[in-house]
PDB file of C-alpha atoms in Angstrom:
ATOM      1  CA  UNK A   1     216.598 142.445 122.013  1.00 40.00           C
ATOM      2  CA  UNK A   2     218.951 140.746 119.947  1.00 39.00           C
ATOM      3  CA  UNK A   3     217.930 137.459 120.596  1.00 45.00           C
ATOM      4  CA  UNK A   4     214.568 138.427 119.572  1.00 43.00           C
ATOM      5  CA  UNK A   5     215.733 140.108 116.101  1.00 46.00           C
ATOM      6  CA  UNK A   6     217.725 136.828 115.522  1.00 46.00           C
ATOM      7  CA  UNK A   7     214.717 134.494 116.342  1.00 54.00           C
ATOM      8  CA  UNK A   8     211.732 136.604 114.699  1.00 52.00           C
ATOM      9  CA  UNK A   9     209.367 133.344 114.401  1.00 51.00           C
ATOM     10  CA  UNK A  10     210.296 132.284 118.419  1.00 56.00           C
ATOM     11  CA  UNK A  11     209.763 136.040 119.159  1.00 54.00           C
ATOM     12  CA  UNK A  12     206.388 135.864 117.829  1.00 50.00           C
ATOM     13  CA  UNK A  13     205.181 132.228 118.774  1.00 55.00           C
ATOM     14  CA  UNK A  14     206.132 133.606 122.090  1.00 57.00           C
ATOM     15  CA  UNK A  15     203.754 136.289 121.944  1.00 55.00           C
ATOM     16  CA  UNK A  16     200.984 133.976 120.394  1.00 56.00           C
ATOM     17  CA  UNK A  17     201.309 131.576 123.208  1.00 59.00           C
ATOM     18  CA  UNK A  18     201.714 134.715 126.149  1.00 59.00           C
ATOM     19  CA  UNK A  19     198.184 136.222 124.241  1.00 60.00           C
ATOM     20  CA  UNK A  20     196.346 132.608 124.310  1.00 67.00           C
ATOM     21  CA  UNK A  21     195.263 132.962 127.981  1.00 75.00           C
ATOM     22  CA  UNK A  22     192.112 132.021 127.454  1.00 76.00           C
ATOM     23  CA  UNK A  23     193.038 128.804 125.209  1.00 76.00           C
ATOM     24  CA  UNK A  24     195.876 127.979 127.350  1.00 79.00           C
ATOM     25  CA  UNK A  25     193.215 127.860 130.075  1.00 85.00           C
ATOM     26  CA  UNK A  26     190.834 125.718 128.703  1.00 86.00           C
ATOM     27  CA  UNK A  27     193.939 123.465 127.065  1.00 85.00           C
ATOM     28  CA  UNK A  28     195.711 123.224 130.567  1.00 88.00           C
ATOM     29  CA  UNK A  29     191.931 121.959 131.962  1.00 91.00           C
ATOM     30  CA  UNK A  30     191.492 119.522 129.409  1.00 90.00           C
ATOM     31  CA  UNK A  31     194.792 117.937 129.636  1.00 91.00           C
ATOM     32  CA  UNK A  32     194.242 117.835 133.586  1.00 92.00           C
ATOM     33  CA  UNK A  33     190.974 116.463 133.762  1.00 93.00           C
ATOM     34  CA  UNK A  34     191.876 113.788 130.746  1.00 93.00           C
ATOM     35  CA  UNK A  35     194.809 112.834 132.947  1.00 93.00           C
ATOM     36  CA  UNK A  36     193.277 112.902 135.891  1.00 92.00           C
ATOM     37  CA  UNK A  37     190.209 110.436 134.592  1.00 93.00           C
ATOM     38  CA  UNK A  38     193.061 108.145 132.829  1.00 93.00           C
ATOM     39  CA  UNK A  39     195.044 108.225 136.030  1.00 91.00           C
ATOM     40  CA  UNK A  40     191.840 106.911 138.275  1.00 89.00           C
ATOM     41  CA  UNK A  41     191.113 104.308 135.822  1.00 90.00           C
ATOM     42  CA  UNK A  42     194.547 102.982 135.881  1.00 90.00           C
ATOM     43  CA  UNK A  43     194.361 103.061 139.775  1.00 86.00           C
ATOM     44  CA  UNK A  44     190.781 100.939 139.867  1.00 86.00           C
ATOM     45  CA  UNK A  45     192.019  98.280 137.244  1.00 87.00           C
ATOM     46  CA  UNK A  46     195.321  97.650 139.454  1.00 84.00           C
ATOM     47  CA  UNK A  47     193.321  98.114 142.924  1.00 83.00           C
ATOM     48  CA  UNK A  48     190.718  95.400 141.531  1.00 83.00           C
ATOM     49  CA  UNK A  49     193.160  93.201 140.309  1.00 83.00           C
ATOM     50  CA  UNK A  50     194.989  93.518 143.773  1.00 81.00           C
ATOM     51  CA  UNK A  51     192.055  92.886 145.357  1.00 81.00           C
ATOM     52  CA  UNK A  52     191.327  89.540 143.676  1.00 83.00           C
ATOM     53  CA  UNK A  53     194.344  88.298 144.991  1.00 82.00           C
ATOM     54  CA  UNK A  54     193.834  89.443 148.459  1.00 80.00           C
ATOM     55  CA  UNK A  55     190.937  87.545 148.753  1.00 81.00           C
ATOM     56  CA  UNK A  56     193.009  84.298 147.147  1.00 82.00           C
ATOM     57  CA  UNK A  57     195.602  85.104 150.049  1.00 82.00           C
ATOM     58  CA  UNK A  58     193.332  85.148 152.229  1.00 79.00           C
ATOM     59  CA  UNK A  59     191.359  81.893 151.539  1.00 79.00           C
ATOM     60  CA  UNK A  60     194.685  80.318 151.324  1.00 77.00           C
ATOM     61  CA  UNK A  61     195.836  81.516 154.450  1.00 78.00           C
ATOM     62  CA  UNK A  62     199.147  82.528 153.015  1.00 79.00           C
ATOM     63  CA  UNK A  63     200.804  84.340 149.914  1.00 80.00           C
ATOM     64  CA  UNK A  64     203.107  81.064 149.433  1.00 84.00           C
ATOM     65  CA  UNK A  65     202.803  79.925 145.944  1.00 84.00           C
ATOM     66  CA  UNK A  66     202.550  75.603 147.210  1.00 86.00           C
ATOM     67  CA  UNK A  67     201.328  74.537 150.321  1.00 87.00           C
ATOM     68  CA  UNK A  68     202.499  71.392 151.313  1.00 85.00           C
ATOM     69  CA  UNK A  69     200.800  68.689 153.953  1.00 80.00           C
ATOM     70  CA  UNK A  70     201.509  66.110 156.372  1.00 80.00           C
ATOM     71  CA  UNK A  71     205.064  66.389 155.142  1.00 84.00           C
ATOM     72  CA  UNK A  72     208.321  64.853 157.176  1.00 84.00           C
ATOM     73  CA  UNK A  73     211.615  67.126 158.636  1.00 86.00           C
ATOM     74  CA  UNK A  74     213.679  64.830 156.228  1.00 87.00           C
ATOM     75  CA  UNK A  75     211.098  66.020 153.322  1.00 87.00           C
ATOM     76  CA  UNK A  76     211.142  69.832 154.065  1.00 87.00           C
ATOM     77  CA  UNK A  77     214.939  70.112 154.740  1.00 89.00           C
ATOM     78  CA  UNK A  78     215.616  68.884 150.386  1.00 89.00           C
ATOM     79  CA  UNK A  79     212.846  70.711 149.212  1.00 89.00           C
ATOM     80  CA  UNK A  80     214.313  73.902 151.052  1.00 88.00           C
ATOM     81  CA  UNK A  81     217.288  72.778 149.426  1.00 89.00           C
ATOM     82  CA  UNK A  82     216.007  72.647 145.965  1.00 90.00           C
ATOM     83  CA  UNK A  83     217.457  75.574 143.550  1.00 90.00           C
ATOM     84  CA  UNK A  84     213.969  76.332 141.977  1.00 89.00           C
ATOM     85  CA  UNK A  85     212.849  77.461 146.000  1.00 89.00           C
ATOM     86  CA  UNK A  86     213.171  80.732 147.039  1.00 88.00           C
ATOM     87  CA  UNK A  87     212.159  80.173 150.619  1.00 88.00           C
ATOM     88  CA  UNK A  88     209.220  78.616 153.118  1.00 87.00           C
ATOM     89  CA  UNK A  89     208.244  78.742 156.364  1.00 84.00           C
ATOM     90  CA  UNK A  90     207.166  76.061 158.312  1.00 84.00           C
ATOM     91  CA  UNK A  91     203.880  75.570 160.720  1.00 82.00           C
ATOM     92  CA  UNK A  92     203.542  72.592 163.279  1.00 81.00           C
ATOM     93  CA  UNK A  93     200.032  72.055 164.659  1.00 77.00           C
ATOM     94  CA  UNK A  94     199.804  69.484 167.670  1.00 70.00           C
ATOM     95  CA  UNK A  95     197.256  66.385 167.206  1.00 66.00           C
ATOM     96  CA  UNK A  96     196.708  63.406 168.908  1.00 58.00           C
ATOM     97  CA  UNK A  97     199.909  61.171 169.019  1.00 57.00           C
ATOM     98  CA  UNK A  98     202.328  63.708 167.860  1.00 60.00           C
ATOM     99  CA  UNK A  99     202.362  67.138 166.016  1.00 69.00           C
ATOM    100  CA  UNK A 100     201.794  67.962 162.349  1.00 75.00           C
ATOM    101  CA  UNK A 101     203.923  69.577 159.740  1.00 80.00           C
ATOM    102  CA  UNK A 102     202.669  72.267 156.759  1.00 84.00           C
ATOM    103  CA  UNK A 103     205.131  73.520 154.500  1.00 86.00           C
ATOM    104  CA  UNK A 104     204.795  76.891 153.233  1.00 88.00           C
ATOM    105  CA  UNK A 105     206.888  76.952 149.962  1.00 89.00           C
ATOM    106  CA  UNK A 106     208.032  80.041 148.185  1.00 90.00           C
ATOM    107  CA  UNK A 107     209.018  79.436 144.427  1.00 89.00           C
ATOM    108  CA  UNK A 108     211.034  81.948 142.475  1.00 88.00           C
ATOM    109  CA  UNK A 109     208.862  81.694 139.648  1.00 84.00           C
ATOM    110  CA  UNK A 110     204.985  82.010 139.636  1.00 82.00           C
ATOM    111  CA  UNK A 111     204.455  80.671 135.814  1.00 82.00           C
ATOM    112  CA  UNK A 112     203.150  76.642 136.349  1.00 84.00           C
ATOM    113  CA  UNK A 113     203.324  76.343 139.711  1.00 87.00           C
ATOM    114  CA  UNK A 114     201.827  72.610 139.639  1.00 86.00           C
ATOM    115  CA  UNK A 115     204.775  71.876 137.249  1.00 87.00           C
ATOM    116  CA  UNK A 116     207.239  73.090 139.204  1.00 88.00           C
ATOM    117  CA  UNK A 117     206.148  71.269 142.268  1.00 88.00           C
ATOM    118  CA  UNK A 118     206.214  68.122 140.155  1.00 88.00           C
ATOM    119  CA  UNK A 119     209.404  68.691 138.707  1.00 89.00           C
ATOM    120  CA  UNK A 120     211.116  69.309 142.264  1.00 89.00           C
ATOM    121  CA  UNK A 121     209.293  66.584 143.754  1.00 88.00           C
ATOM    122  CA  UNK A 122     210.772  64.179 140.642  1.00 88.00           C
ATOM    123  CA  UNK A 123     214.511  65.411 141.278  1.00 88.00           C
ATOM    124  CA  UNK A 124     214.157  64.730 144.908  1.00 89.00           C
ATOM    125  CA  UNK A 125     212.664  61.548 144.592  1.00 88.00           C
ATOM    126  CA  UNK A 126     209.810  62.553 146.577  1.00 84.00           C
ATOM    127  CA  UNK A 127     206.492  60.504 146.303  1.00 82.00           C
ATOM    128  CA  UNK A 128     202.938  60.517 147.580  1.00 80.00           C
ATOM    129  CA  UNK A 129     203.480  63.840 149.040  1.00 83.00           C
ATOM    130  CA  UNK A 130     200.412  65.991 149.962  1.00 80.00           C
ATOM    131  CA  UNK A 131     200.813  69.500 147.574  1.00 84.00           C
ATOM    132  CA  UNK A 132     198.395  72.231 147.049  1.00 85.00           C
ATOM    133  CA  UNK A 133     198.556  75.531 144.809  1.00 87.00           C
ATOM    134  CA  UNK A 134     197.466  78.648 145.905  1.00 86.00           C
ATOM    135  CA  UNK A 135     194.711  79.305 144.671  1.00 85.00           C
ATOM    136  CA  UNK A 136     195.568  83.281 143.891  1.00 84.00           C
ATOM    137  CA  UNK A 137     198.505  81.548 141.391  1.00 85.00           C
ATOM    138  CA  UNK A 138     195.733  79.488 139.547  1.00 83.00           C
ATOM    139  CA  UNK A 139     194.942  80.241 135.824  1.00 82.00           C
ATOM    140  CA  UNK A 140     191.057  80.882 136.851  1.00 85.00           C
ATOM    141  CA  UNK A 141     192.415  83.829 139.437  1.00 86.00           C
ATOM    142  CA  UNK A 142     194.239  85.110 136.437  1.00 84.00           C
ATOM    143  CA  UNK A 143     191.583  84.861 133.971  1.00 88.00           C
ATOM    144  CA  UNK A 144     189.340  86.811 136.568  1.00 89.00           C
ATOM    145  CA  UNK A 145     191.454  89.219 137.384  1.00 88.00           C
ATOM    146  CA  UNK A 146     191.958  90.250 133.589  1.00 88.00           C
ATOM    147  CA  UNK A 147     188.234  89.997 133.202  1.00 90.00           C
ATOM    148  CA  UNK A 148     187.247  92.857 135.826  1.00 88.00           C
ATOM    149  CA  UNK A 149     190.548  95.107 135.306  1.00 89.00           C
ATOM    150  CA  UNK A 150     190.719  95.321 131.248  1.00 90.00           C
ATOM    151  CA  UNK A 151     186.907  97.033 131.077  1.00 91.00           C
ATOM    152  CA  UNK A 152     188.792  99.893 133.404  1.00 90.00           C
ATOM    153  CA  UNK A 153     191.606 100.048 130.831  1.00 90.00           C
ATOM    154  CA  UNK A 154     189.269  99.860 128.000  1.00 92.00           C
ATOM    155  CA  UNK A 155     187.357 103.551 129.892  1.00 92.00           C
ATOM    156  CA  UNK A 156     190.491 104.934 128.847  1.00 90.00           C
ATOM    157  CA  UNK A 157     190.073 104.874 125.632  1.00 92.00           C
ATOM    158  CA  UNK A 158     186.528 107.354 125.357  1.00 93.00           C
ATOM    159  CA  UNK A 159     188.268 109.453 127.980  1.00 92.00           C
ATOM    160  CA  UNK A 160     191.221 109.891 125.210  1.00 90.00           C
ATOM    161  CA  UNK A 161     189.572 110.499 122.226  1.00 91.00           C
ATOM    162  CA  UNK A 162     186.978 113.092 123.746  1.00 91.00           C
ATOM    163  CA  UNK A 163     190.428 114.724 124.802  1.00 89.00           C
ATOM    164  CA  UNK A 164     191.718 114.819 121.850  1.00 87.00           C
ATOM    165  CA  UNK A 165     188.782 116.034 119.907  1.00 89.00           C
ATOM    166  CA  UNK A 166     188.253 118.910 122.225  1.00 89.00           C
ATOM    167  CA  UNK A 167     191.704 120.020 122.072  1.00 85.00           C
ATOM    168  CA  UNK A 168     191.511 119.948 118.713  1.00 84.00           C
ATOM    169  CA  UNK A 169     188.911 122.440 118.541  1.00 84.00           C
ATOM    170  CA  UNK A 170     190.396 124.696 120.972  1.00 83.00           C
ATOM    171  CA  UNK A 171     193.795 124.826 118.741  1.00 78.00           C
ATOM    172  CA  UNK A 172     191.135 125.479 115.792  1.00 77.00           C
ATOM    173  CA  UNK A 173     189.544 128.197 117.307  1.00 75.00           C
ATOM    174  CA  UNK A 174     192.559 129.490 118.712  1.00 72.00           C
ATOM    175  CA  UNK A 175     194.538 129.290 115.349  1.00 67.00           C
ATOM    176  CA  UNK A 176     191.201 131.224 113.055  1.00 67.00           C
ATOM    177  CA  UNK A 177     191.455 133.969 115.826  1.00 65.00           C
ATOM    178  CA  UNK A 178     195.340 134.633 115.387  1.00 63.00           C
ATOM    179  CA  UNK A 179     195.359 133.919 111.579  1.00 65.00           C
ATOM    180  CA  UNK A 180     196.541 137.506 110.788  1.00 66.00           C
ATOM    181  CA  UNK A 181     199.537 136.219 113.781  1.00 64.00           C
ATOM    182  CA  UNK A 182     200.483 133.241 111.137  1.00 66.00           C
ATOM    183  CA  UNK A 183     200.569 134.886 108.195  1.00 68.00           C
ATOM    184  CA  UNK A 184     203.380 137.128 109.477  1.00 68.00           C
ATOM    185  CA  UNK A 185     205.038 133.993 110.268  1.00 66.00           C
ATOM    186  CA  UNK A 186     204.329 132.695 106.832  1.00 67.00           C
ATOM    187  CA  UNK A 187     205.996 136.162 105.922  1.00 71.00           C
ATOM    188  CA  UNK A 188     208.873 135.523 107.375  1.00 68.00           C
ATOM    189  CA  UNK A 189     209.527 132.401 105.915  1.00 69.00           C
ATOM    190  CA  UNK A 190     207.969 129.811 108.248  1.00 67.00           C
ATOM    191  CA  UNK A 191     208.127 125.850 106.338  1.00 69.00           C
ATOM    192  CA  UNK A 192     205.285 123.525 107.286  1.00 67.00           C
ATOM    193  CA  UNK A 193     207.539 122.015 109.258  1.00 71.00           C
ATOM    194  CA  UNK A 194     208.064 125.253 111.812  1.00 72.00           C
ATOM    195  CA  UNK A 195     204.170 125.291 111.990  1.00 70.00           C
ATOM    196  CA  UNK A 196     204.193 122.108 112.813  1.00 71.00           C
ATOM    197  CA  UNK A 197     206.852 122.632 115.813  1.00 75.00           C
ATOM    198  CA  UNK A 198     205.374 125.674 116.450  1.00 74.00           C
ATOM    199  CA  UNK A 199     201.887 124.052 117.281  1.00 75.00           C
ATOM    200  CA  UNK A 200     203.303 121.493 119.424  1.00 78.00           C
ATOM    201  CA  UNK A 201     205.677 123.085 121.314  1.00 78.00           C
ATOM    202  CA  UNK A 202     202.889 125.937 122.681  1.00 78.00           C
ATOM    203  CA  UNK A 203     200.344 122.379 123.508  1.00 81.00           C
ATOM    204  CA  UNK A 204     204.290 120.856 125.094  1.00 84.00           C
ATOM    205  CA  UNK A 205     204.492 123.792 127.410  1.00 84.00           C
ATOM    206  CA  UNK A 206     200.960 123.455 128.556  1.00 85.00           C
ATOM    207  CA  UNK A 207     201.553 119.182 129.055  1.00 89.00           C
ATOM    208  CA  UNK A 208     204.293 120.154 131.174  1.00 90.00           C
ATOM    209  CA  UNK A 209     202.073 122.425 133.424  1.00 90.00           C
ATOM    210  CA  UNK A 210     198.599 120.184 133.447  1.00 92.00           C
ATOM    211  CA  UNK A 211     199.720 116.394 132.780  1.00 92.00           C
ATOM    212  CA  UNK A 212     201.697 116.521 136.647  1.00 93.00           C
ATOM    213  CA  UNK A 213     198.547 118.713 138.219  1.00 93.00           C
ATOM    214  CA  UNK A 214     196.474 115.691 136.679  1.00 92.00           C
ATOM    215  CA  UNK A 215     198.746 112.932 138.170  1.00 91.00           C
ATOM    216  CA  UNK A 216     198.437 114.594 141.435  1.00 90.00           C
ATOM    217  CA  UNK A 217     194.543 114.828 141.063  1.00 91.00           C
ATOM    218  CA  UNK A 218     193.776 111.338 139.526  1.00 89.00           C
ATOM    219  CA  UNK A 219     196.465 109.825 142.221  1.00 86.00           C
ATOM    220  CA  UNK A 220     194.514 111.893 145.154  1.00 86.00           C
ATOM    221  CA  UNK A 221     190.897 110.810 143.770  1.00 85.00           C
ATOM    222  CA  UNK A 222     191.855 107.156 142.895  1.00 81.00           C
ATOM    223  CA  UNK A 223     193.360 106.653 145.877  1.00 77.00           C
ATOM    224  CA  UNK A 224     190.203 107.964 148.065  1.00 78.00           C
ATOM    225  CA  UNK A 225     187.323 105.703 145.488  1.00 74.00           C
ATOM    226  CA  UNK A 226     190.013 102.505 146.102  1.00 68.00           C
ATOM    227  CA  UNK A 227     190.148 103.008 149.353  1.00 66.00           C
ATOM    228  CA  UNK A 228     186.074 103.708 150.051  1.00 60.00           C
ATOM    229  CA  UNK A 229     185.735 100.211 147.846  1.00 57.00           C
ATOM    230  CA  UNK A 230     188.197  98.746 150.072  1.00 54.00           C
ATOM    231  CA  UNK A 231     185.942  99.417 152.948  1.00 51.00           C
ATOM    232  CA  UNK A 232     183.025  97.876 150.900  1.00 51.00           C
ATOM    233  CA  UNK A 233     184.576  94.237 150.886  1.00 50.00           C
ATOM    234  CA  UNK A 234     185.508  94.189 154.569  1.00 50.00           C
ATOM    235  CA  UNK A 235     188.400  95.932 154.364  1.00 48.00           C
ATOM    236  CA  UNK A 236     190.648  94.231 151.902  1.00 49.00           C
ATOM    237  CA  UNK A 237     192.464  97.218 150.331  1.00 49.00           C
ATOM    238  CA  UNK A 238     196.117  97.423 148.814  1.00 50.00           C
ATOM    239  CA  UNK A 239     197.517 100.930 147.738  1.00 54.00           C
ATOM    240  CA  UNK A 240     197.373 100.782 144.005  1.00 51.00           C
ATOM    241  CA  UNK A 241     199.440 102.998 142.821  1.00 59.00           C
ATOM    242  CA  UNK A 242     202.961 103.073 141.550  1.00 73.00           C
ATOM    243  CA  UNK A 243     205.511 104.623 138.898  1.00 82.00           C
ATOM    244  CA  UNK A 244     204.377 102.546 136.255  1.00 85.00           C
ATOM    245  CA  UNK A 245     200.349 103.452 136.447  1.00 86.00           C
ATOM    246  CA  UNK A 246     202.113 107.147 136.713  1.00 87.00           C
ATOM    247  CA  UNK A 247     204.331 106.386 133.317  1.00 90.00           C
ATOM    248  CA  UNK A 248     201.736 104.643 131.709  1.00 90.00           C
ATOM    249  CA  UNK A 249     198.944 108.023 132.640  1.00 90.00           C
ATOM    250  CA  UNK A 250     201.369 110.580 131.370  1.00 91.00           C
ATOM    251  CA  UNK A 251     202.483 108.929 128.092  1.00 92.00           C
ATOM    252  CA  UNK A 252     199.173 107.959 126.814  1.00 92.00           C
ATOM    253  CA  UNK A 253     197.513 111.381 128.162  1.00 91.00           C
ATOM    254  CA  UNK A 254     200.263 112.942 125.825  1.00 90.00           C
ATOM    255  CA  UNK A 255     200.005 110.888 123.001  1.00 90.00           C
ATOM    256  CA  UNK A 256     196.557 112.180 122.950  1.00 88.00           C
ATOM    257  CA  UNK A 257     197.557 115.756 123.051  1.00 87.00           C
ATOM    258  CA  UNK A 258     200.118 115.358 120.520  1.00 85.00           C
ATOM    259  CA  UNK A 259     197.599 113.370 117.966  1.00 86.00           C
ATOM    260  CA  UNK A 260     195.353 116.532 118.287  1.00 84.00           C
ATOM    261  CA  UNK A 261     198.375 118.552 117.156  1.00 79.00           C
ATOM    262  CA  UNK A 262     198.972 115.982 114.200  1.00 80.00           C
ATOM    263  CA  UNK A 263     195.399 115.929 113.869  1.00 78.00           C
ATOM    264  CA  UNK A 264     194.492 119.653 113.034  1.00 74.00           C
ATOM    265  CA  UNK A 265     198.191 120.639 111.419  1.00 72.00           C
ATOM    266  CA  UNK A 266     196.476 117.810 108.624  1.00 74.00           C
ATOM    267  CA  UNK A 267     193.235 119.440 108.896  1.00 69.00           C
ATOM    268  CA  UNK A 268     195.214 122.499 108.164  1.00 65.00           C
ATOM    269  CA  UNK A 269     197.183 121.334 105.308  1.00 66.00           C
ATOM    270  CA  UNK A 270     194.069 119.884 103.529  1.00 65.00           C
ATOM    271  CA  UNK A 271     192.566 122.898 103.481  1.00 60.00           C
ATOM    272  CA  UNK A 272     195.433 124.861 102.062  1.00 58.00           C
ATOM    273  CA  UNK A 273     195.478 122.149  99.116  1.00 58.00           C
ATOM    274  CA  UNK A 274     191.663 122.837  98.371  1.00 57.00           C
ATOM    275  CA  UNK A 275     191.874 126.889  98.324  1.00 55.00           C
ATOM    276  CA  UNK A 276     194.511 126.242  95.618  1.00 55.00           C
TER     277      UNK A 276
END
């Protein structure tokens, strides 16, 4: 009881936010489904992108950044050696009059692959040597895999602001209904600056409630649509998701939330200004 005499405004934006069952419903479903929807588009931009370079792999016949041909023991033991190689494997094919050597080469950086080959083949000394690049490391792989994952990152951005506007309206709503509430705050001395916290620690509690059940749903659903596509181009399917898609889901899913807050506390404020 003391606590409560002590903190009057908590008290009471306690018993605002305990009242709201019927906002904090529809909130908590907003911020889930918005989540959720970001969440799945995050999943297909990565899944597509990973799928791209699947297909590269696969036409390559390896995920080795250089491929190298015809190439000699004497050849593959300095390249191996060279500090700018990570690692390679080696594959000998028999043909008439002997066998054949392909050199798998591992880099330990994928930025100008060509370059790099001609830059350790120059410090080696190395001439007339057979080299290919992978083609899921080429600029045109790149370029395509940007072109068919940024329109899924780009759906993000509707998904946000209908969010945000329909939270906004449910704070509205919910705010004319419990004006008589406020203005016993207001009574007691609340600043702008306690409404402010005040509004956006009620929509905080309900982020921490809806933005992991939307993680959870969006992961679930995204992974089931990326793996049904998978099954659509013969089976090449990665598992798309990881901490960053879930970082990335949950900041901008509460950046939205918190604009609305922002949003209508300005709102609010302008109309103040007017009545005076």
């Amino acid at each position: 009881m003391l606590k409560e005499r002590d903190n009057p405004v908590k008290s009471l934006d306690r018993g605002v936010f305990q009242r709201n069952k019927r906002r904090n419903r529809a909130g908590f479903l907003v911020i889930l489904v918005i989540t959720a929807l970001v969440m799945i588009l995050f999943i297909q931009a990565k899944n597509t992108g990973r799928t791209i370079m699947e297909k590269a792999f696969q036409k390559a016949g390896t995920d080795a950044q250089a491929i190298f041909g015809y190439i000699s023991e004497k050849e593959i033991t300095a390249i191996a050696g060279h500090p700018a190689v990570k690692g390679m494997e080696v594959q000998v094919s028999e043909k008439e009059g002997g066998h054949r050597l392909t050199a798998f080469v591992y880099l330990r950086s994928d930025r100008n692959i060509k370059k790099s080959v001609d830059n350790i083949l120059g410090d080696l000394g190395i001439k007339n040597l057979s080299c290919q690049v992978n083609p899921a490391y080429l600029s045109g792989t790149r370029a395509r895999i940007a072109q068919k994952s940024v329109p899924f990152y780009l759906g993000a951005i509707p998904v946000l602001a209908a969010g945000h506007w329909m939270l906004m309206e449910i704070l509205k709503k919910s705010a004319v209904k419990d004006r008589t509430l406020y203005r016993q705050l207001l009574s007691l001395g609340m600043t702008k600056t306690q409404w402010s916290r005040m509004l956006q620690g009620q929509v905080d509690r309900l982020c921490l409630m809806a933005i992991p059940a939307g993680l959870l749903t969006g992961t679930w659903t995204g992974s089931i649509l990326a793996g049904y596509y998978g099954e659509k181009i013969k089976g090449i399917y990665t598992s798309a998701w990881n901490p960053m898609i879930l970082t990335g889901a949950a900041v901008v899913s509460w950046i939205a939330v918190r604009s609305a807050c922002l949003h209508l506390n300005r709102q609010i404020e302008k109309s103040k200004k007017s009545k005076k």
